[in-house]
Amino acid sequence: MQLDKMVAFHKAAGDPTRLRIIALLRQGPLHGQAIAGKLGLRPPTITHHLKKLKDTGMVYSRRDKNTIYFYLDEKKLTFMAEAVTRIGDENVKADKEWQVTEKEERQILQNFITVDGKLKQMPSQLKKRVVILAYYVKAFQPGKTYEEKEVNEYIQTFFEDYATVRREWIMHHFMYRENNRYELNPEEMWPVVV
């Protein structure tokens, strides 16, 4: 299950209609009717393809009054497209923007974690938040599947808001979720390894 997210991404991106949708969305957000019109397809067909793209995280939507606009998450698209080149490369642990020195890492952990291992608060700065998430996610064993209840119980040992931590682990590719079951992604998919 841990590589399923990458496989789903490549399957979704490998469809000609979805590639055309990605190309359109690179030019800016569009609503479903506009996409259907530009591609000469029926709206239900576009809805199906957009759902597949949204499931992988490449596309997200925002409502503006009665219209839903679709946006391309280019950063996530690039990250997932390049993830396959990082698998098995022990020297590449993270993108440069996420790199932290050992001194920075120690300082972040010291500032946000109490002596008894509790998280004081979730950092608002993304780089620091990712370091904290990486620190705590290491308690999970690679290849082992965890029920949502187990994940929640573990998070509550260090932080009350388990839903936020769970969501952040998924968003930043530390973990993969399917049918309320969680598994650690390979470290090559993580934005940072501490």
XYZ file of C-alpha atoms in Angstrom:
194
model
C 0.000 0.000 0.000
C 2.825 2.493 0.635
C 3.575 3.121 -3.053
C -0.081 3.081 -4.102
C -0.250 6.858 -3.970
C 2.568 7.168 -6.508
C 0.990 4.518 -8.722
C -2.400 6.273 -8.551
C -0.718 9.554 -9.449
C 0.949 8.106 -12.542
C -2.221 6.285 -13.610
C -4.216 9.501 -13.278
C -1.610 11.569 -15.114
C -1.258 8.941 -17.844
C -4.749 9.475 -19.283
C -4.826 11.695 -22.414
C -7.937 13.611 -21.317
C -6.448 14.273 -17.880
C -3.210 15.476 -19.444
C -5.251 17.908 -21.543
C -7.059 19.106 -18.389
C -3.701 19.605 -16.646
C -2.485 21.624 -19.647
C -5.593 23.827 -19.502
C -5.320 24.370 -15.747
C -1.667 25.387 -16.066
C -2.982 28.511 -17.770
C -5.240 29.303 -14.798
C -8.307 28.100 -12.896
C -11.413 27.037 -14.820
C -14.866 25.764 -13.963
C -16.095 22.379 -15.212
C -18.306 23.781 -18.002
C -15.390 25.780 -19.406
C -13.125 22.728 -19.366
C -15.830 20.641 -21.070
C -16.299 23.320 -23.733
C -12.597 23.711 -24.452
C -12.108 19.936 -24.749
C -15.367 19.255 -26.592
C -16.495 16.756 -23.965
C -19.640 16.383 -21.895
C -19.612 17.796 -18.317
C -20.126 14.357 -16.671
C -16.985 13.111 -18.442
C -15.032 16.118 -17.158
C -16.411 15.570 -13.642
C -15.119 11.969 -13.718
C -11.637 13.039 -14.829
C -11.472 15.930 -12.363
C -12.333 13.561 -9.500
C -9.399 11.330 -10.469
C -7.079 14.338 -10.560
C -8.402 15.648 -7.234
C -7.925 12.230 -5.611
C -4.198 12.439 -6.366
C -3.922 16.006 -5.083
C -2.862 17.449 -8.451
C -6.058 19.468 -8.665
C -8.079 21.215 -5.972
C -11.310 23.182 -6.133
C -12.686 26.390 -4.674
C -16.247 27.606 -4.752
C -17.035 31.151 -5.854
C -20.747 31.707 -5.205
C -22.468 29.005 -7.310
C -19.450 28.092 -9.419
C -16.697 25.655 -8.541
C -13.303 26.508 -10.011
C -10.537 23.961 -10.417
C -6.892 24.806 -9.830
C -3.704 22.934 -10.624
C -1.376 22.396 -7.650
C 1.818 22.702 -9.664
C 4.090 22.224 -6.668
C 2.432 18.930 -5.740
C 2.358 17.856 -9.399
C 6.099 18.463 -9.691
C 6.862 16.808 -6.356
C 4.913 13.646 -7.218
C 6.239 13.506 -10.779
C 9.801 13.631 -9.474
C 9.212 11.246 -6.539
C 9.895 8.200 -8.677
C 13.422 9.455 -9.362
C 14.093 9.702 -5.617
C 13.156 6.114 -4.758
C 16.230 4.147 -3.814
C 18.492 7.182 -3.785
C 19.875 7.208 -0.257
C 21.610 10.543 -0.795
C 18.494 12.486 -1.739
C 16.358 12.876 1.353
C 14.532 16.113 0.655
C 14.191 19.112 -1.604
C 16.631 21.910 -0.753
C 13.896 24.207 0.527
C 13.184 21.717 3.316
C 16.800 21.084 4.271
C 17.681 21.989 7.816
C 21.013 21.809 9.546
C 21.374 19.637 12.633
C 21.612 22.803 14.696
C 18.365 24.178 13.213
C 16.639 20.846 13.778
C 17.727 20.708 17.438
C 16.556 24.290 17.959
C 13.136 23.610 16.376
C 12.620 20.448 18.417
C 13.729 22.207 21.605
C 11.401 25.155 20.966
C 8.283 23.118 20.245
C 8.630 19.904 22.265
C 8.554 19.713 26.056
C 11.064 17.623 28.015
C 8.406 14.905 28.422
C 7.879 14.695 24.625
C 4.651 16.701 24.300
C 4.136 19.124 21.436
C 3.658 22.625 22.867
C 1.946 23.904 19.732
C 1.979 23.184 16.017
C 4.452 25.588 14.366
C 2.865 28.060 11.981
C 5.977 28.271 9.780
C 5.821 25.422 7.267
C 9.504 24.453 7.450
C 9.350 24.098 11.238
C 6.020 22.264 11.084
C 7.470 19.718 8.659
C 10.446 19.102 10.971
C 8.050 18.447 13.872
C 5.868 16.141 11.754
C 8.934 14.177 10.616
C 10.103 13.806 14.216
C 6.851 12.282 15.448
C 6.013 10.148 12.401
C 9.160 8.065 12.924
C 7.337 6.065 15.616
C 5.541 4.146 12.856
C 7.102 1.069 11.289
C 7.609 0.988 7.512
C 5.383 -1.556 5.777
C 2.970 -1.862 8.706
C -0.673 -0.793 8.311
C -2.307 1.109 11.163
C -5.984 1.610 11.897
C -7.087 5.228 12.321
C -7.808 4.593 15.999
C -4.191 3.507 16.567
C -2.881 6.609 14.817
C -5.181 8.859 16.868
C -4.138 7.217 20.135
C -0.460 7.681 19.322
C -0.912 11.346 18.393
C -2.837 12.010 21.616
C 0.224 10.921 23.596
C 1.939 14.121 22.444
C -0.775 16.473 21.074
C -4.494 16.927 21.650
C -5.481 17.842 18.070
C -4.955 14.443 16.451
C -7.006 15.302 13.332
C -4.649 18.154 12.405
C -1.515 16.039 12.803
C -3.051 13.177 10.815
C -4.094 15.535 8.023
C -0.640 17.158 7.918
C 1.081 13.760 7.667
C -1.089 12.932 4.654
C -0.713 16.360 3.011
C 3.073 16.272 3.275
C 3.342 12.640 2.119
C 4.687 11.226 5.362
C 1.811 8.744 5.393
C -0.697 7.267 3.009
C -4.360 6.780 3.923
C -6.890 4.449 2.357
C -10.184 3.324 3.928
C -9.167 4.776 7.331
C -5.977 2.714 7.326
C -2.590 4.381 7.398
C 0.867 3.383 6.295
C 4.199 5.161 6.308
C 5.362 6.314 2.876
C 8.978 5.669 1.873
C 11.278 8.370 3.272
C 12.083 9.409 -0.303
C 8.537 10.815 -0.520
C 8.892 12.860 2.679
C 9.623 16.567 2.341
C 12.250 16.282 5.084
C 13.865 13.519 7.119
C 15.134 14.266 10.609
